[in-house]
Structures are given as C-alpha cells and as structure tokens.
Amino acid sequence: MASDGEDVNITPAESVASATDTEDEELEPQLHSDLDSDAEDLDVEEVPATAEDADMDELLRQLEDYTPTIPDALTMNALKTAGFSSVDPQIVRLISVSAQKFISDIANDALQHCKTRTTNIQHSSGHSSSKDKKNPKDRKYTLAMEDLVPALADHGITMRKPQYFV
C-alpha cells in the first residue's frame, strides 16, 4: 500500500476487485502456457489416407511453383463469368494448367494434320523442285482452318466456316 505513511481508504469492493485482478494476471500466463503445450502436443503431421490423396497433395505442391501459360487472372475471370463467386487459388491453377494442356494438344494435332497434308500434296504432285526438298526441321508451317477443324473434331468440338466464306 502506501509506503510513505499515508492512510489509504479502500472499500471492501475495491479490495475484492484488486485481488481478482492480480489473480487473473497470475493465471493468464499459466493459461497461455497450457494452451501452447496443448498446441505442441496436437501438432501432428497429417498422413494421406490413400495413395490418390498423396498424389494429389504432391501435384498441388508442384503447382505452387509452376507458372502456367494461361494466367490465373484470366482463368479466374472465366470462372467468375461462368458463375463461380470465389474459388480456391489451387483450383484456379489446376484449371489453368488443364486448359494449357488442352490447347497444346489441339495445336499439336493441328500441326500433325498440317504435316500430313503437306506431304500428301507433295507426293501427289509427283514433281518437287529443289526448294521443296528442304530438311523437314527447317520447314515452317502455318496454322490453317483446314488443319484446325479436324484437330478440334478429334477433341469433340465441331467448327464450321460461316456461310459467307464458303
């Protein structure tokens, strides 16, 4: 209380309130230390239930480091346009990578159609000049509708030219 000899008047209610305040302050560190020790005891690494879960966890970890060609912002915009309000960033990244794979498969199929078409044209004409005998690796190919339409058809997409171009 007062160390300089002054008289201090404390009511019984103030005495009880000050006593409970000091008790709470003394118990608070104990509660925090008990909670911390419980949290340390409960810190257990989750083990995936199946091999599929482990594979999915590994895939999601790898996707965090990978930057797809299709930006996540574009994928998120497409998802919002389709009606999704909020999507997990890992799902957005997975959809971006899937779309990239789909587009690259179509482009690769169109390239194969183009190569097949150009070799068939050269062989059917019967004569080829020295310009046409370039190394196949040096040849440049152009993506044309006649190559893209069959590639898209292989993936279940029907594409037709508008009538006014026919």
PDB file of C-alpha atoms in Angstrom, residues 21-133:
ATOM      1  CA  ASP A  21      -7.246  -8.571 -10.976  1.00  0.00           C
ATOM      2  CA  THR A  22      -3.960  -9.821  -9.578  1.00  0.00           C
ATOM      3  CA  GLU A  23      -5.230 -13.403  -9.524  1.00  0.00           C
ATOM      4  CA  ASP A  24      -6.282 -13.123 -13.198  1.00  0.00           C
ATOM      5  CA  GLU A  25      -2.893 -11.718 -14.108  1.00  0.00           C
ATOM      6  CA  GLU A  26      -1.211 -14.614 -12.338  1.00  0.00           C
ATOM      7  CA  LEU A  27      -3.441 -17.223 -14.035  1.00  0.00           C
ATOM      8  CA  GLU A  28      -3.167 -15.720 -17.527  1.00  0.00           C
ATOM      9  CA  PRO A  29       0.449 -16.819 -18.174  1.00  0.00           C
ATOM     10  CA  GLN A  30      -0.450 -20.292 -16.925  1.00  0.00           C
ATOM     11  CA  LEU A  31      -3.403 -20.479 -19.319  1.00  0.00           C
ATOM     12  CA  HIS A  32      -1.286 -19.357 -22.251  1.00  0.00           C
ATOM     13  CA  SER A  33       1.444 -21.828 -21.411  1.00  0.00           C
ATOM     14  CA  ASP A  34      -1.149 -24.615 -21.063  1.00  0.00           C
ATOM     15  CA  LEU A  35      -2.637 -23.713 -24.460  1.00  0.00           C
ATOM     16  CA  ASP A  36       0.806 -23.585 -26.034  1.00  0.00           C
ATOM     17  CA  SER A  37       1.722 -27.001 -24.660  1.00  0.00           C
ATOM     18  CA  ASP A  38      -1.608 -28.413 -25.895  1.00  0.00           C
ATOM     19  CA  ALA A  39      -0.939 -26.966 -29.347  1.00  0.00           C
ATOM     20  CA  GLU A  40       2.522 -28.506 -29.347  1.00  0.00           C
ATOM     21  CA  ASP A  41       1.065 -31.848 -28.340  1.00  0.00           C
ATOM     22  CA  LEU A  42      -1.525 -31.650 -31.139  1.00  0.00           C
ATOM     23  CA  ASP A  43       0.961 -30.649 -33.840  1.00  0.00           C
ATOM     24  CA  VAL A  44       0.823 -33.936 -35.744  1.00  0.00           C
ATOM     25  CA  GLU A  45       1.567 -34.277 -39.437  1.00  0.00           C
ATOM     26  CA  GLU A  46      -1.438 -35.476 -41.373  1.00  0.00           C
ATOM     27  CA  VAL A  47      -0.902 -38.642 -43.326  1.00  0.00           C
ATOM     28  CA  PRO A  48      -2.962 -39.006 -46.523  1.00  0.00           C
ATOM     29  CA  ALA A  49      -5.483 -41.812 -46.293  1.00  0.00           C
ATOM     30  CA  THR A  50      -4.791 -43.259 -49.736  1.00  0.00           C
ATOM     31  CA  ALA A  51      -2.187 -43.163 -52.450  1.00  0.00           C
ATOM     32  CA  GLU A  52      -4.532 -40.968 -54.532  1.00  0.00           C
ATOM     33  CA  ASP A  53      -4.577 -38.372 -51.752  1.00  0.00           C
ATOM     34  CA  ALA A  54      -0.794 -38.450 -51.569  1.00  0.00           C
ATOM     35  CA  ASP A  55      -0.553 -37.991 -55.344  1.00  0.00           C
ATOM     36  CA  MET A  56      -2.998 -35.073 -55.221  1.00  0.00           C
ATOM     37  CA  ASP A  57      -1.054 -33.405 -52.407  1.00  0.00           C
ATOM     38  CA  GLU A  58       2.175 -33.794 -54.388  1.00  0.00           C
ATOM     39  CA  LEU A  59       0.548 -32.369 -57.521  1.00  0.00           C
ATOM     40  CA  LEU A  60      -0.773 -29.341 -55.623  1.00  0.00           C
ATOM     41  CA  ARG A  61       2.673 -28.720 -54.110  1.00  0.00           C
ATOM     42  CA  GLN A  62       4.253 -28.831 -57.568  1.00  0.00           C
ATOM     43  CA  LEU A  63       1.615 -26.488 -58.992  1.00  0.00           C
ATOM     44  CA  GLU A  64       2.543 -23.823 -56.446  1.00  0.00           C
ATOM     45  CA  ASP A  65       5.962 -23.442 -58.109  1.00  0.00           C
ATOM     46  CA  TYR A  66       4.732 -23.743 -61.728  1.00  0.00           C
ATOM     47  CA  THR A  67       3.542 -20.730 -63.718  1.00  0.00           C
ATOM     48  CA  PRO A  68       1.140 -21.798 -66.479  1.00  0.00           C
ATOM     49  CA  THR A  69       0.972 -20.077 -69.859  1.00  0.00           C
ATOM     50  CA  ILE A  70      -2.647 -19.145 -69.212  1.00  0.00           C
ATOM     51  CA  PRO A  71      -2.564 -16.582 -66.378  1.00  0.00           C
ATOM     52  CA  ASP A  72      -4.505 -17.293 -63.204  1.00  0.00           C
ATOM     53  CA  ALA A  73      -6.256 -13.918 -63.561  1.00  0.00           C
ATOM     54  CA  LEU A  74      -7.670 -14.953 -66.950  1.00  0.00           C
ATOM     55  CA  THR A  75      -8.845 -18.272 -65.565  1.00  0.00           C
ATOM     56  CA  MET A  76     -10.409 -16.539 -62.550  1.00  0.00           C
ATOM     57  CA  ASN A  77     -12.215 -14.110 -64.862  1.00  0.00           C
ATOM     58  CA  ALA A  78     -13.565 -17.004 -66.932  1.00  0.00           C
ATOM     59  CA  LEU A  79     -14.722 -18.781 -63.781  1.00  0.00           C
ATOM     60  CA  LYS A  80     -16.450 -15.647 -62.476  1.00  0.00           C
ATOM     61  CA  THR A  81     -18.141 -15.198 -65.849  1.00  0.00           C
ATOM     62  CA  ALA A  82     -19.321 -18.812 -65.628  1.00  0.00           C
ATOM     63  CA  GLY A  83     -20.881 -18.143 -62.215  1.00  0.00           C
ATOM     64  CA  PHE A  84     -18.251 -19.051 -59.641  1.00  0.00           C
ATOM     65  CA  SER A  85     -18.105 -16.457 -56.863  1.00  0.00           C
ATOM     66  CA  SER A  86     -14.896 -17.462 -55.113  1.00  0.00           C
ATOM     67  CA  VAL A  87     -12.526 -20.258 -55.978  1.00  0.00           C
ATOM     68  CA  ASP A  88      -9.521 -21.698 -54.171  1.00  0.00           C
ATOM     69  CA  PRO A  89      -6.262 -20.498 -55.828  1.00  0.00           C
ATOM     70  CA  GLN A  90      -5.065 -24.090 -56.128  1.00  0.00           C
ATOM     71  CA  ILE A  91      -8.184 -24.980 -58.116  1.00  0.00           C
ATOM     72  CA  VAL A  92      -7.649 -21.940 -60.367  1.00  0.00           C
ATOM     73  CA  ARG A  93      -4.052 -23.029 -61.018  1.00  0.00           C
ATOM     74  CA  LEU A  94      -5.191 -26.597 -61.748  1.00  0.00           C
ATOM     75  CA  ILE A  95      -7.785 -25.336 -64.248  1.00  0.00           C
ATOM     76  CA  SER A  96      -5.154 -23.069 -65.881  1.00  0.00           C
ATOM     77  CA  VAL A  97      -2.787 -25.999 -66.350  1.00  0.00           C
ATOM     78  CA  SER A  98      -5.605 -28.193 -67.689  1.00  0.00           C
ATOM     79  CA  ALA A  99      -6.618 -25.523 -70.209  1.00  0.00           C
ATOM     80  CA  GLN A 100      -2.991 -25.127 -71.274  1.00  0.00           C
ATOM     81  CA  LYS A 101      -2.726 -28.893 -71.850  1.00  0.00           C
ATOM     82  CA  PHE A 102      -5.977 -28.925 -73.832  1.00  0.00           C
ATOM     83  CA  ILE A 103      -4.859 -26.061 -76.096  1.00  0.00           C
ATOM     84  CA  SER A 104      -1.403 -27.560 -76.638  1.00  0.00           C
ATOM     85  CA  ASP A 105      -2.939 -30.940 -77.566  1.00  0.00           C
ATOM     86  CA  ILE A 106      -5.170 -29.268 -80.162  1.00  0.00           C
ATOM     87  CA  ALA A 107      -2.253 -27.248 -81.561  1.00  0.00           C
ATOM     88  CA  ASN A 108      -0.071 -30.379 -81.751  1.00  0.00           C
ATOM     89  CA  ASP A 109      -2.846 -32.330 -83.519  1.00  0.00           C
ATOM     90  CA  ALA A 110      -3.305 -29.447 -85.986  1.00  0.00           C
ATOM     91  CA  LEU A 111       0.446 -29.471 -86.669  1.00  0.00           C
ATOM     92  CA  GLN A 112       0.325 -33.207 -87.382  1.00  0.00           C
ATOM     93  CA  HIS A 113      -2.604 -32.683 -89.764  1.00  0.00           C
ATOM     94  CA  CYS A 114      -0.652 -29.900 -91.489  1.00  0.00           C
ATOM     95  CA  LYS A 115       2.442 -32.089 -91.882  1.00  0.00           C
ATOM     96  CA  THR A 116       0.350 -34.952 -93.227  1.00  0.00           C
ATOM     97  CA  ARG A 117      -1.471 -32.652 -95.657  1.00  0.00           C
ATOM     98  CA  THR A 118       1.730 -31.046 -96.991  1.00  0.00           C
ATOM     99  CA  THR A 119       3.486 -34.387 -97.501  1.00  0.00           C
ATOM    100  CA  ASN A 120       0.400 -35.763 -99.292  1.00  0.00           C
ATOM    101  CA  ILE A 121       0.298 -32.712-101.570  1.00  0.00           C
ATOM    102  CA  GLN A 122       3.998 -33.059-102.435  1.00  0.00           C
ATOM    103  CA  HIS A 123       3.712 -36.777-103.177  1.00  0.00           C
ATOM    104  CA  SER A 124       0.544 -36.414-105.241  1.00  0.00           C
ATOM    105  CA  SER A 125       2.017 -33.669-107.450  1.00  0.00           C
ATOM    106  CA  GLY A 126       4.808 -36.046-108.476  1.00  0.00           C
ATOM    107  CA  HIS A 127       7.399 -33.387-109.113  1.00  0.00           C
ATOM    108  CA  SER A 128       9.081 -31.328-106.497  1.00  0.00           C
ATOM    109  CA  SER A 129      11.615 -28.613-107.004  1.00  0.00           C
ATOM    110  CA  SER A 130      14.819 -28.212-105.050  1.00  0.00           C
ATOM    111  CA  LYS A 131      13.072 -25.640-102.872  1.00  0.00           C
ATOM    112  CA  ASP A 132      10.554 -28.249-101.695  1.00  0.00           C
ATOM    113  CA  LYS A 133      13.295 -30.684-100.646  1.00  0.00           C
TER     114      LYS A 133
END
